[in-house]
Amino acid sequence: MSSPLKKYLLLPTIIRLSSGVPRDRHAAWENYWHRIQNTGSGGDVLWDAGSDREFNSYFEALQRTLNPALPVIDVGCGNGSFTRLLAAYFPRALGVDVAASATSRAEAESTALSNVDFRTVDCTAAAAGDLLAAELGDCNVFVRGVFHVVDPASHAALANTLRSLVGQQGRVFLVETNFRGNSLDYISRLGASPGRIPRPLELAIGGLPKPGHFGSGERQAAFDDGAWKVLEDGAVTIDAVAMQEKGQPEQIPGYYAALAPRL
Ligand SMILES: C[S@@+](CC[C@H](N)C(=O)[O-])C[C@H]1O[C@@H](n2cnc3c(N)ncnc32)[C@H](O)[C@@H]1O
């Protein structure tokens, strides 16, 4: 069979795996993080390559747009890999995530850093941003890979939380995957073949809601033009964990944007 059609042989496995995904997104994330045994390079987490290559690729953009005097909040921090990278450049880094199993793992992986902590928060909840802002004041916000996994109906609620967190002086830096093919193209690109689904992919397909993509169109829909101005945006390459033994991180087309509140 020619290779463009081979991907369709994945369908029965994908349907079987995804039939077990909890309907409640927050419960799905909690179950997912609860099952994770290893993180970083060679680990179970699809988007945790265990490398700073991706972060370094947009570090200059991040430096010229975020305010180095303010704390940074890593929204949807997972196991905190990027919270720890950010902590070197800001007075304080707080990672927040809807899954308690993610934040407890992030804490356990961050004991060497004194200016990092984590909290379990649903960032689409109406009061989430105001509660944190009352405690922390204006903050920078970093978001990696969260909008494309949140229900599009909740994108505006998530952007509202970010608006509360930045106050007057803070800025948002977001990085999202923006793969435009269909699901079979996506998982084939990430190393799935009819005979083999790598474990990080199997855990994601079998445990999590189907991801979307997030580029400038989705950003415009989520971030009201009257409330935000775009400082810069463009394409980035997102690193995912290597799917071949001793392989290089997988690379996924992505999108970044730096945003400031309109005052
Ligand atoms: C694809 S992972 C990215 C994790 C992390 N930002 C990184 O790049 O390593 C998406 C994360 O968003 C979290 N998440 C999903 N919905 C959320 C919500 N409503 N509030 C806060 N975190 C959420 C998930 O638990 C998960 O850890």
PDB file of C-alpha atoms and ligand atoms in Angstrom:
ATOM      1  CA  MET A   1       0.000   0.000   0.000  1.00  0.00           C
ATOM      2  CA  SER A   2       1.323   3.455  -0.860  1.00  0.00           C
ATOM      3  CA  SER A   3       2.387   5.497   2.152  1.00  0.00           C
ATOM      4  CA  PRO A   4      -0.284   8.274   1.939  1.00  0.00           C
ATOM      5  CA  LEU A   5      -2.953   5.604   2.554  1.00  0.00           C
ATOM      6  CA  LYS A   6      -1.011   3.666   5.190  1.00  0.00           C
ATOM      7  CA  LYS A   7      -1.991   6.151   7.894  1.00  0.00           C
ATOM      8  CA  TYR A   8      -5.632   5.014   7.625  1.00  0.00           C
ATOM      9  CA  LEU A   9      -4.590   1.645   9.068  1.00  0.00           C
ATOM     10  CA  LEU A  10      -4.071   3.560  12.330  1.00  0.00           C
ATOM     11  CA  LEU A  11      -7.782   4.358  12.593  1.00  0.00           C
ATOM     12  CA  PRO A  12      -8.982   1.258  14.497  1.00  0.00           C
ATOM     13  CA  THR A  13      -6.234   1.681  17.125  1.00  0.00           C
ATOM     14  CA  ILE A  14      -6.964   5.394  17.501  1.00  0.00           C
ATOM     15  CA  ILE A  15     -10.697   4.753  17.878  1.00  0.00           C
ATOM     16  CA  ARG A  16     -10.066   2.008  20.460  1.00  0.00           C
ATOM     17  CA  LEU A  17      -7.608   4.120  22.472  1.00  0.00           C
ATOM     18  CA  SER A  18      -9.628   7.334  22.416  1.00  0.00           C
ATOM     19  CA  SER A  19     -12.877   5.601  23.433  1.00  0.00           C
ATOM     20  CA  GLY A  20     -11.565   5.580  27.023  1.00  0.00           C
ATOM     21  CA  VAL A  21     -10.942   9.352  27.272  1.00  0.00           C
ATOM     22  CA  PRO A  22     -13.012  10.895  30.107  1.00  0.00           C
ATOM     23  CA  ARG A  23     -15.612  13.399  28.886  1.00  0.00           C
ATOM     24  CA  ASP A  24     -14.717  15.829  31.655  1.00  0.00           C
ATOM     25  CA  ARG A  25     -11.562  17.595  30.425  1.00  0.00           C
ATOM     26  CA  HIS A  26     -10.266  18.426  33.882  1.00  0.00           C
ATOM     27  CA  ALA A  27     -10.701  14.836  35.050  1.00  0.00           C
ATOM     28  CA  ALA A  28      -8.866  13.709  31.889  1.00  0.00           C
ATOM     29  CA  TRP A  29      -5.899  15.936  32.713  1.00  0.00           C
ATOM     30  CA  GLU A  30      -5.784  14.746  36.321  1.00  0.00           C
ATOM     31  CA  ASN A  31      -5.890  11.073  35.265  1.00  0.00           C
ATOM     32  CA  TYR A  32      -3.239  11.707  32.634  1.00  0.00           C
ATOM     33  CA  TRP A  33      -0.779  13.318  35.037  1.00  0.00           C
ATOM     34  CA  HIS A  34      -1.509  10.690  37.684  1.00  0.00           C
ATOM     35  CA  ARG A  35      -0.316   7.961  35.286  1.00  0.00           C
ATOM     36  CA  ILE A  36       2.942   9.676  34.279  1.00  0.00           C
ATOM     37  CA  GLN A  37       6.017   7.840  35.517  1.00  0.00           C
ATOM     38  CA  ASN A  38       8.911   9.688  33.850  1.00  0.00           C
ATOM     39  CA  THR A  39       9.331  13.168  32.415  1.00  0.00           C
ATOM     40  CA  GLY A  40      11.919  14.881  30.209  1.00  0.00           C
ATOM     41  CA  SER A  41      14.028  13.221  27.544  1.00  0.00           C
ATOM     42  CA  GLY A  42      13.039   9.548  27.190  1.00  0.00           C
ATOM     43  CA  GLY A  43       9.986  10.156  29.391  1.00  0.00           C
ATOM     44  CA  ASP A  44       6.226   9.696  28.996  1.00  0.00           C
ATOM     45  CA  VAL A  45       5.156  13.307  28.389  1.00  0.00           C
ATOM     46  CA  LEU A  46       4.632  14.083  24.710  1.00  0.00           C
ATOM     47  CA  TRP A  47       5.463  17.830  24.899  1.00  0.00           C
ATOM     48  CA  ASP A  48       8.380  17.568  27.355  1.00  0.00           C
ATOM     49  CA  ALA A  49      11.475  17.101  25.188  1.00  0.00           C
ATOM     50  CA  GLY A  50      13.842  17.603  28.121  1.00  0.00           C
ATOM     51  CA  SER A  51      15.804  20.212  26.182  1.00  0.00           C
ATOM     52  CA  ASP A  52      16.024  24.008  26.202  1.00  0.00           C
ATOM     53  CA  ARG A  53      16.411  24.294  22.393  1.00  0.00           C
ATOM     54  CA  GLU A  54      12.842  25.477  21.849  1.00  0.00           C
ATOM     55  CA  PHE A  55      12.945  27.964  24.756  1.00  0.00           C
ATOM     56  CA  ASN A  56      16.232  29.398  23.471  1.00  0.00           C
ATOM     57  CA  SER A  57      14.743  29.810  19.991  1.00  0.00           C
ATOM     58  CA  TYR A  58      12.257  32.442  21.269  1.00  0.00           C
ATOM     59  CA  PHE A  59      14.179  33.679  24.282  1.00  0.00           C
ATOM     60  CA  GLU A  60      15.154  37.002  22.626  1.00  0.00           C
ATOM     61  CA  ALA A  61      11.522  37.713  21.729  1.00  0.00           C
ATOM     62  CA  LEU A  62      10.507  36.860  25.274  1.00  0.00           C
ATOM     63  CA  GLN A  63      13.191  39.142  26.721  1.00  0.00           C
ATOM     64  CA  ARG A  64      12.239  42.112  24.581  1.00  0.00           C
ATOM     65  CA  THR A  65       8.522  41.832  25.345  1.00  0.00           C
ATOM     66  CA  LEU A  66       8.155  40.692  28.991  1.00  0.00           C
ATOM     67  CA  ASN A  67       8.917  42.920  31.988  1.00  0.00           C
ATOM     68  CA  PRO A  68      11.968  41.503  33.849  1.00  0.00           C
ATOM     69  CA  ALA A  69      11.031  43.271  37.104  1.00  0.00           C
ATOM     70  CA  LEU A  70       7.717  41.405  37.486  1.00  0.00           C
ATOM     71  CA  PRO A  71       7.014  37.798  38.523  1.00  0.00           C
ATOM     72  CA  VAL A  72       6.068  35.340  35.787  1.00  0.00           C
ATOM     73  CA  ILE A  73       3.096  32.967  35.916  1.00  0.00           C
ATOM     74  CA  ASP A  74       3.355  29.828  33.789  1.00  0.00           C
ATOM     75  CA  VAL A  75      -0.294  29.099  32.993  1.00  0.00           C
ATOM     76  CA  GLY A  76      -0.962  25.367  32.440  1.00  0.00           C
ATOM     77  CA  CYS A  77       2.550  24.541  33.641  1.00  0.00           C
ATOM     78  CA  GLY A  78       2.329  20.723  33.588  1.00  0.00           C
ATOM     79  CA  ASN A  79       5.409  19.294  35.302  1.00  0.00           C
ATOM     80  CA  GLY A  80       7.032  22.735  35.329  1.00  0.00           C
ATOM     81  CA  SER A  81       9.839  22.278  32.765  1.00  0.00           C
ATOM     82  CA  PHE A  82       9.302  25.774  31.364  1.00  0.00           C
ATOM     83  CA  THR A  83       8.548  27.309  34.803  1.00  0.00           C
ATOM     84  CA  ARG A  84      12.060  26.273  35.807  1.00  0.00           C
ATOM     85  CA  LEU A  85      13.606  27.746  32.654  1.00  0.00           C
ATOM     86  CA  LEU A  86      11.727  31.037  33.243  1.00  0.00           C
ATOM     87  CA  ALA A  87      12.789  31.217  36.904  1.00  0.00           C
ATOM     88  CA  ALA A  88      16.331  32.173  35.877  1.00  0.00           C
ATOM     89  CA  TYR A  89      15.107  35.472  34.373  1.00  0.00           C
ATOM     90  CA  PHE A  90      12.356  36.716  36.704  1.00  0.00           C
ATOM     91  CA  PRO A  91      12.273  37.447  40.454  1.00  0.00           C
ATOM     92  CA  ARG A  92       9.653  34.744  40.999  1.00  0.00           C
ATOM     93  CA  ALA A  93       8.039  32.026  38.848  1.00  0.00           C
ATOM     94  CA  LEU A  94       4.652  30.534  39.728  1.00  0.00           C
ATOM     95  CA  GLY A  95       3.337  27.550  37.784  1.00  0.00           C
ATOM     96  CA  VAL A  96      -0.422  26.961  37.817  1.00  0.00           C
ATOM     97  CA  ASP A  97      -2.250  23.963  36.411  1.00  0.00           C
ATOM     98  CA  VAL A  98      -5.732  22.464  36.641  1.00  0.00           C
ATOM     99  CA  ALA A  99      -4.319  19.028  37.558  1.00  0.00           C
ATOM    100  CA  ALA A 100      -3.130  18.514  41.144  1.00  0.00           C
ATOM    101  CA  SER A 101      -0.997  15.567  39.973  1.00  0.00           C
ATOM    102  CA  ALA A 102       0.820  17.949  37.588  1.00  0.00           C
ATOM    103  CA  THR A 103       1.572  20.581  40.221  1.00  0.00           C
ATOM    104  CA  SER A 104       2.717  18.023  42.803  1.00  0.00           C
ATOM    105  CA  ARG A 105       5.056  16.492  40.224  1.00  0.00           C
ATOM    106  CA  ALA A 106       6.271  19.973  39.239  1.00  0.00           C
ATOM    107  CA  GLU A 107       7.012  20.745  42.899  1.00  0.00           C
ATOM    108  CA  ALA A 108       8.949  17.513  43.316  1.00  0.00           C
ATOM    109  CA  GLU A 109      11.031  18.325  40.209  1.00  0.00           C
ATOM    110  CA  SER A 110      11.781  21.900  41.349  1.00  0.00           C
ATOM    111  CA  THR A 111      13.142  21.523  44.888  1.00  0.00           C
ATOM    112  CA  ALA A 112      16.530  22.902  43.798  1.00  0.00           C
ATOM    113  CA  LEU A 113      15.020  26.330  42.952  1.00  0.00           C
ATOM    114  CA  SER A 114      14.074  28.788  45.680  1.00  0.00           C
ATOM    115  CA  ASN A 115      12.019  31.240  43.566  1.00  0.00           C
ATOM    116  CA  VAL A 116       9.615  28.696  42.027  1.00  0.00           C
ATOM    117  CA  ASP A 117       6.316  27.425  43.350  1.00  0.00           C
ATOM    118  CA  PHE A 118       3.170  25.790  42.006  1.00  0.00           C
ATOM    119  CA  ARG A 119      -0.552  25.911  42.543  1.00  0.00           C
ATOM    120  CA  THR A 120      -3.560  23.953  41.331  1.00  0.00           C
ATOM    121  CA  VAL A 121      -5.902  26.388  39.546  1.00  0.00           C
ATOM    122  CA  ASP A 122      -8.492  26.107  36.762  1.00  0.00           C
ATOM    123  CA  CYS A 123      -7.448  29.092  34.668  1.00  0.00           C
ATOM    124  CA  THR A 124     -10.765  29.175  32.809  1.00  0.00           C
ATOM    125  CA  ALA A 125     -12.691  29.743  36.076  1.00  0.00           C
ATOM    126  CA  ALA A 126     -14.193  33.235  36.354  1.00  0.00           C
ATOM    127  CA  ALA A 127     -12.441  34.271  39.566  1.00  0.00           C
ATOM    128  CA  ALA A 128      -9.042  32.621  38.914  1.00  0.00           C
ATOM    129  CA  GLY A 129      -7.277  35.680  37.520  1.00  0.00           C
ATOM    130  CA  ASP A 130      -8.627  38.190  40.048  1.00  0.00           C
ATOM    131  CA  LEU A 131      -7.708  35.967  43.013  1.00  0.00           C
ATOM    132  CA  LEU A 132      -4.104  35.541  41.863  1.00  0.00           C
ATOM    133  CA  ALA A 133      -3.806  39.200  40.853  1.00  0.00           C
ATOM    134  CA  ALA A 134      -4.987  40.351  44.301  1.00  0.00           C
ATOM    135  CA  GLU A 135      -2.160  38.328  45.808  1.00  0.00           C
ATOM    136  CA  LEU A 136       0.654  38.920  43.305  1.00  0.00           C
ATOM    137  CA  GLY A 137      -0.063  42.252  41.584  1.00  0.00           C
ATOM    138  CA  ASP A 138       0.853  42.725  37.908  1.00  0.00           C
ATOM    139  CA  CYS A 139       2.610  39.690  36.402  1.00  0.00           C
ATOM    140  CA  ASN A 140       4.057  38.453  33.151  1.00  0.00           C
ATOM    141  CA  VAL A 141       2.226  35.428  31.809  1.00  0.00           C
ATOM    142  CA  PHE A 142       3.808  32.572  29.870  1.00  0.00           C
ATOM    143  CA  VAL A 143       1.536  30.022  28.195  1.00  0.00           C
ATOM    144  CA  ARG A 144       2.818  27.005  26.286  1.00  0.00           C
ATOM    145  CA  GLY A 145       0.529  24.483  24.691  1.00  0.00           C
ATOM    146  CA  VAL A 146      -2.620  25.300  26.655  1.00  0.00           C
ATOM    147  CA  PHE A 147      -5.007  27.155  24.316  1.00  0.00           C
ATOM    148  CA  HIS A 148      -4.838  24.339  21.760  1.00  0.00           C
ATOM    149  CA  VAL A 149      -5.959  21.797  24.381  1.00  0.00           C
ATOM    150  CA  VAL A 150      -8.671  23.921  26.014  1.00  0.00           C
ATOM    151  CA  ASP A 151     -12.210  23.754  24.591  1.00  0.00           C
ATOM    152  CA  PRO A 152     -12.459  26.689  22.095  1.00  0.00           C
ATOM    153  CA  ALA A 153     -15.656  27.747  23.933  1.00  0.00           C
ATOM    154  CA  SER A 154     -13.399  28.523  26.933  1.00  0.00           C
ATOM    155  CA  HIS A 155     -10.684  30.434  25.023  1.00  0.00           C
ATOM    156  CA  ALA A 156     -12.177  33.836  25.863  1.00  0.00           C
ATOM    157  CA  ALA A 157     -12.454  32.867  29.568  1.00  0.00           C
ATOM    158  CA  LEU A 158      -8.785  31.859  29.573  1.00  0.00           C
ATOM    159  CA  ALA A 159      -7.823  35.144  27.888  1.00  0.00           C
ATOM    160  CA  ASN A 160      -9.862  37.032  30.535  1.00  0.00           C
ATOM    161  CA  THR A 161      -7.840  35.322  33.275  1.00  0.00           C
ATOM    162  CA  LEU A 162      -4.642  36.453  31.536  1.00  0.00           C
ATOM    163  CA  ARG A 163      -6.031  39.989  31.333  1.00  0.00           C
ATOM    164  CA  SER A 164      -6.498  40.056  35.138  1.00  0.00           C
ATOM    165  CA  LEU A 165      -3.003  38.659  35.712  1.00  0.00           C
ATOM    166  CA  VAL A 166      -1.115  41.197  33.583  1.00  0.00           C
ATOM    167  CA  GLY A 167      -2.793  44.240  35.157  1.00  0.00           C
ATOM    168  CA  GLN A 168      -1.163  47.347  33.675  1.00  0.00           C
ATOM    169  CA  GLN A 169       2.510  46.470  33.426  1.00  0.00           C
ATOM    170  CA  GLY A 170       2.509  42.749  32.658  1.00  0.00           C
ATOM    171  CA  ARG A 171       2.639  41.090  29.232  1.00  0.00           C
ATOM    172  CA  VAL A 172       1.621  37.720  27.781  1.00  0.00           C
ATOM    173  CA  PHE A 173       3.957  35.438  25.845  1.00  0.00           C
ATOM    174  CA  LEU A 174       2.178  32.451  24.373  1.00  0.00           C
ATOM    175  CA  VAL A 175       3.487  29.531  22.347  1.00  0.00           C
ATOM    176  CA  GLU A 176       1.138  26.972  20.817  1.00  0.00           C
ATOM    177  CA  THR A 177       1.254  24.087  18.374  1.00  0.00           C
ATOM    178  CA  ASN A 178      -0.301  24.971  15.043  1.00  0.00           C
ATOM    179  CA  PHE A 179      -0.258  21.786  12.978  1.00  0.00           C
ATOM    180  CA  ARG A 180      -2.806  22.197  10.176  1.00  0.00           C
ATOM    181  CA  GLY A 181      -3.190  18.607   8.961  1.00  0.00           C
ATOM    182  CA  ASN A 182      -5.750  16.127  10.276  1.00  0.00           C
ATOM    183  CA  SER A 183      -5.285  13.926  13.365  1.00  0.00           C
ATOM    184  CA  LEU A 184      -3.889  10.986  11.386  1.00  0.00           C
ATOM    185  CA  ASP A 185      -1.309  13.229   9.710  1.00  0.00           C
ATOM    186  CA  TYR A 186      -0.400  14.629  13.127  1.00  0.00           C
ATOM    187  CA  ILE A 187       0.150  11.355  14.910  1.00  0.00           C
ATOM    188  CA  SER A 188       1.921   9.857  11.871  1.00  0.00           C
ATOM    189  CA  ARG A 189       4.269  12.805  11.913  1.00  0.00           C
ATOM    190  CA  LEU A 190       4.886  12.137  15.613  1.00  0.00           C
ATOM    191  CA  GLY A 191       6.052   8.607  14.883  1.00  0.00           C
ATOM    192  CA  ALA A 192       2.888   6.458  14.959  1.00  0.00           C
ATOM    193  CA  SER A 193       2.668   3.655  12.411  1.00  0.00           C
ATOM    194  CA  PRO A 194       0.109   0.845  12.089  1.00  0.00           C
ATOM    195  CA  GLY A 195       2.425  -1.504  13.993  1.00  0.00           C
ATOM    196  CA  ARG A 196       3.705   0.946  16.591  1.00  0.00           C
ATOM    197  CA  ILE A 197       2.318   3.788  18.707  1.00  0.00           C
ATOM    198  CA  PRO A 198       5.117   5.236  20.859  1.00  0.00           C
ATOM    199  CA  ARG A 199       4.184   5.291  24.577  1.00  0.00           C
ATOM    200  CA  PRO A 200       4.027   9.117  24.983  1.00  0.00           C
ATOM    201  CA  LEU A 201       1.606   9.240  22.067  1.00  0.00           C
ATOM    202  CA  GLU A 202      -0.431   6.291  23.351  1.00  0.00           C
ATOM    203  CA  LEU A 203      -0.833   7.958  26.769  1.00  0.00           C
ATOM    204  CA  ALA A 204      -1.986  11.204  25.132  1.00  0.00           C
ATOM    205  CA  ILE A 205      -4.384   9.605  22.602  1.00  0.00           C
ATOM    206  CA  GLY A 206      -5.797   7.237  25.217  1.00  0.00           C
ATOM    207  CA  GLY A 207      -6.152   9.802  27.989  1.00  0.00           C
ATOM    208  CA  LEU A 208      -6.674  13.304  26.670  1.00  0.00           C
ATOM    209  CA  PRO A 209      -9.231  15.222  24.617  1.00  0.00           C
ATOM    210  CA  LYS A 210      -8.250  15.599  20.961  1.00  0.00           C
ATOM    211  CA  PRO A 211      -6.002  18.682  20.631  1.00  0.00           C
ATOM    212  CA  GLY A 212      -6.770  21.505  18.224  1.00  0.00           C
ATOM    213  CA  HIS A 213      -4.380  23.995  16.655  1.00  0.00           C
ATOM    214  CA  PHE A 214      -3.754  27.631  17.546  1.00  0.00           C
ATOM    215  CA  GLY A 215      -2.448  30.272  15.186  1.00  0.00           C
ATOM    216  CA  SER A 216      -3.128  33.940  14.492  1.00  0.00           C
ATOM    217  CA  GLY A 217      -6.813  33.331  13.581  1.00  0.00           C
ATOM    218  CA  GLU A 218      -7.495  31.522  16.856  1.00  0.00           C
ATOM    219  CA  ARG A 219      -5.541  34.192  18.753  1.00  0.00           C
ATOM    220  CA  GLN A 220      -7.654  36.952  17.201  1.00  0.00           C
ATOM    221  CA  ALA A 221     -10.821  35.108  18.192  1.00  0.00           C
ATOM    222  CA  ALA A 222      -9.667  34.578  21.801  1.00  0.00           C
ATOM    223  CA  PHE A 223      -8.030  37.945  22.520  1.00  0.00           C
ATOM    224  CA  ASP A 224     -10.398  40.843  22.023  1.00  0.00           C
ATOM    225  CA  ASP A 225      -8.748  43.521  19.900  1.00  0.00           C
ATOM    226  CA  GLY A 226     -10.196  46.220  22.146  1.00  0.00           C
ATOM    227  CA  ALA A 227      -8.448  44.754  25.205  1.00  0.00           C
ATOM    228  CA  TRP A 228      -5.116  43.594  23.745  1.00  0.00           C
ATOM    229  CA  LYS A 229      -2.482  44.741  21.325  1.00  0.00           C
ATOM    230  CA  VAL A 230      -0.074  42.359  19.617  1.00  0.00           C
ATOM    231  CA  LEU A 231       3.551  43.317  20.209  1.00  0.00           C
ATOM    232  CA  GLU A 232       4.821  40.630  17.860  1.00  0.00           C
ATOM    233  CA  ASP A 233       3.858  37.208  16.585  1.00  0.00           C
ATOM    234  CA  GLY A 234       5.102  34.590  14.163  1.00  0.00           C
ATOM    235  CA  ALA A 235       6.081  30.990  13.565  1.00  0.00           C
ATOM    236  CA  VAL A 236       8.098  28.827  15.978  1.00  0.00           C
ATOM    237  CA  THR A 237       9.027  25.170  16.085  1.00  0.00           C
ATOM    238  CA  ILE A 238       7.729  23.272  19.109  1.00  0.00           C
ATOM    239  CA  ASP A 239       9.824  20.393  20.439  1.00  0.00           C
ATOM    240  CA  ALA A 240       8.160  17.174  21.557  1.00  0.00           C
ATOM    241  CA  VAL A 241       9.795  14.208  23.249  1.00  0.00           C
ATOM    242  CA  ALA A 242      11.815  11.928  20.933  1.00  0.00           C
ATOM    243  CA  MET A 243       9.686   9.007  19.760  1.00  0.00           C
ATOM    244  CA  GLN A 244      12.535   6.850  18.473  1.00  0.00           C
ATOM    245  CA  GLU A 245      14.965   5.354  20.941  1.00  0.00           C
ATOM    246  CA  LYS A 246      17.958   7.720  21.220  1.00  0.00           C
ATOM    247  CA  GLY A 247      16.296   9.949  18.597  1.00  0.00           C
ATOM    248  CA  GLN A 248      16.120  13.720  18.366  1.00  0.00           C
ATOM    249  CA  PRO A 249      13.094  15.608  19.760  1.00  0.00           C
ATOM    250  CA  GLU A 250      10.138  15.572  17.363  1.00  0.00           C
ATOM    251  CA  GLN A 251       9.350  18.976  15.886  1.00  0.00           C
ATOM    252  CA  ILE A 252       5.882  20.448  15.387  1.00  0.00           C
ATOM    253  CA  PRO A 253       4.971  23.707  13.591  1.00  0.00           C
ATOM    254  CA  GLY A 254       3.948  26.312  16.147  1.00  0.00           C
ATOM    255  CA  TYR A 255       2.879  29.906  16.678  1.00  0.00           C
ATOM    256  CA  TYR A 256       3.991  32.508  19.210  1.00  0.00           C
ATOM    257  CA  ALA A 257       2.518  35.867  20.167  1.00  0.00           C
ATOM    258  CA  ALA A 258       3.499  38.541  22.669  1.00  0.00           C
ATOM    259  CA  LEU A 259       0.570  40.663  23.838  1.00  0.00           C
ATOM    260  CA  ALA A 260       0.125  43.776  25.936  1.00  0.00           C
ATOM    261  CA  PRO A 261      -3.109  44.989  27.523  1.00  0.00           C
ATOM    262  CA  ARG A 262      -4.704  48.099  26.027  1.00  0.00           C
ATOM    263  CA  LEU A 263      -4.977  50.564  28.905  1.00  0.00           C
TER     264      LEU A 263
HETATM  265  C1  LIG B   1       0.051  20.310  26.565  1.00  0.00           C
HETATM  266  S1  LIG B   1       0.228  20.540  28.306  1.00  0.00           S
HETATM  267  C2  LIG B   1       1.499  21.784  28.405  1.00  0.00           C
HETATM  268  C3  LIG B   1       2.206  21.805  29.745  1.00  0.00           C
HETATM  269  C4  LIG B   1       3.306  22.871  29.886  1.00  0.00           C
HETATM  270  N1  LIG B   1       2.827  24.200  29.567  1.00  0.00           N
HETATM  271  C5  LIG B   1       4.497  22.533  29.029  1.00  0.00           C
HETATM  272  O1  LIG B   1       4.618  23.118  27.942  1.00  0.00           O
HETATM  273  O2  LIG B   1       5.301  21.662  29.436  1.00  0.00           O
HETATM  274  C6  LIG B   1      -1.243  21.458  28.732  1.00  0.00           C
HETATM  275  C7  LIG B   1      -1.365  21.708  30.226  1.00  0.00           C
HETATM  276  O3  LIG B   1      -2.494  22.561  30.455  1.00  0.00           O
HETATM  277  C8  LIG B   1      -3.139  22.133  31.632  1.00  0.00           C
HETATM  278  N2  LIG B   1      -4.522  22.643  31.598  1.00  0.00           N
HETATM  279  C9  LIG B   1      -5.544  22.224  30.803  1.00  0.00           C
HETATM  280  N3  LIG B   1      -6.654  22.943  31.069  1.00  0.00           N
HETATM  281  C10 LIG B   1      -6.328  23.828  32.033  1.00  0.00           C
HETATM  282  C11 LIG B   1      -7.063  24.829  32.740  1.00  0.00           C
HETATM  283  N4  LIG B   1      -8.367  25.031  32.496  1.00  0.00           N
HETATM  284  N5  LIG B   1      -6.419  25.566  33.681  1.00  0.00           N
HETATM  285  C12 LIG B   1      -5.096  25.335  33.939  1.00  0.00           C
HETATM  286  N6  LIG B   1      -4.360  24.394  33.324  1.00  0.00           N
HETATM  287  C13 LIG B   1      -4.964  23.648  32.370  1.00  0.00           C
HETATM  288  C14 LIG B   1      -3.023  20.614  31.596  1.00  0.00           C
HETATM  289  O4  LIG B   1      -3.201  19.979  32.847  1.00  0.00           O
HETATM  290  C15 LIG B   1      -1.604  20.446  31.050  1.00  0.00           C
HETATM  291  O5  LIG B   1      -0.657  20.350  32.073  1.00  0.00           O
END
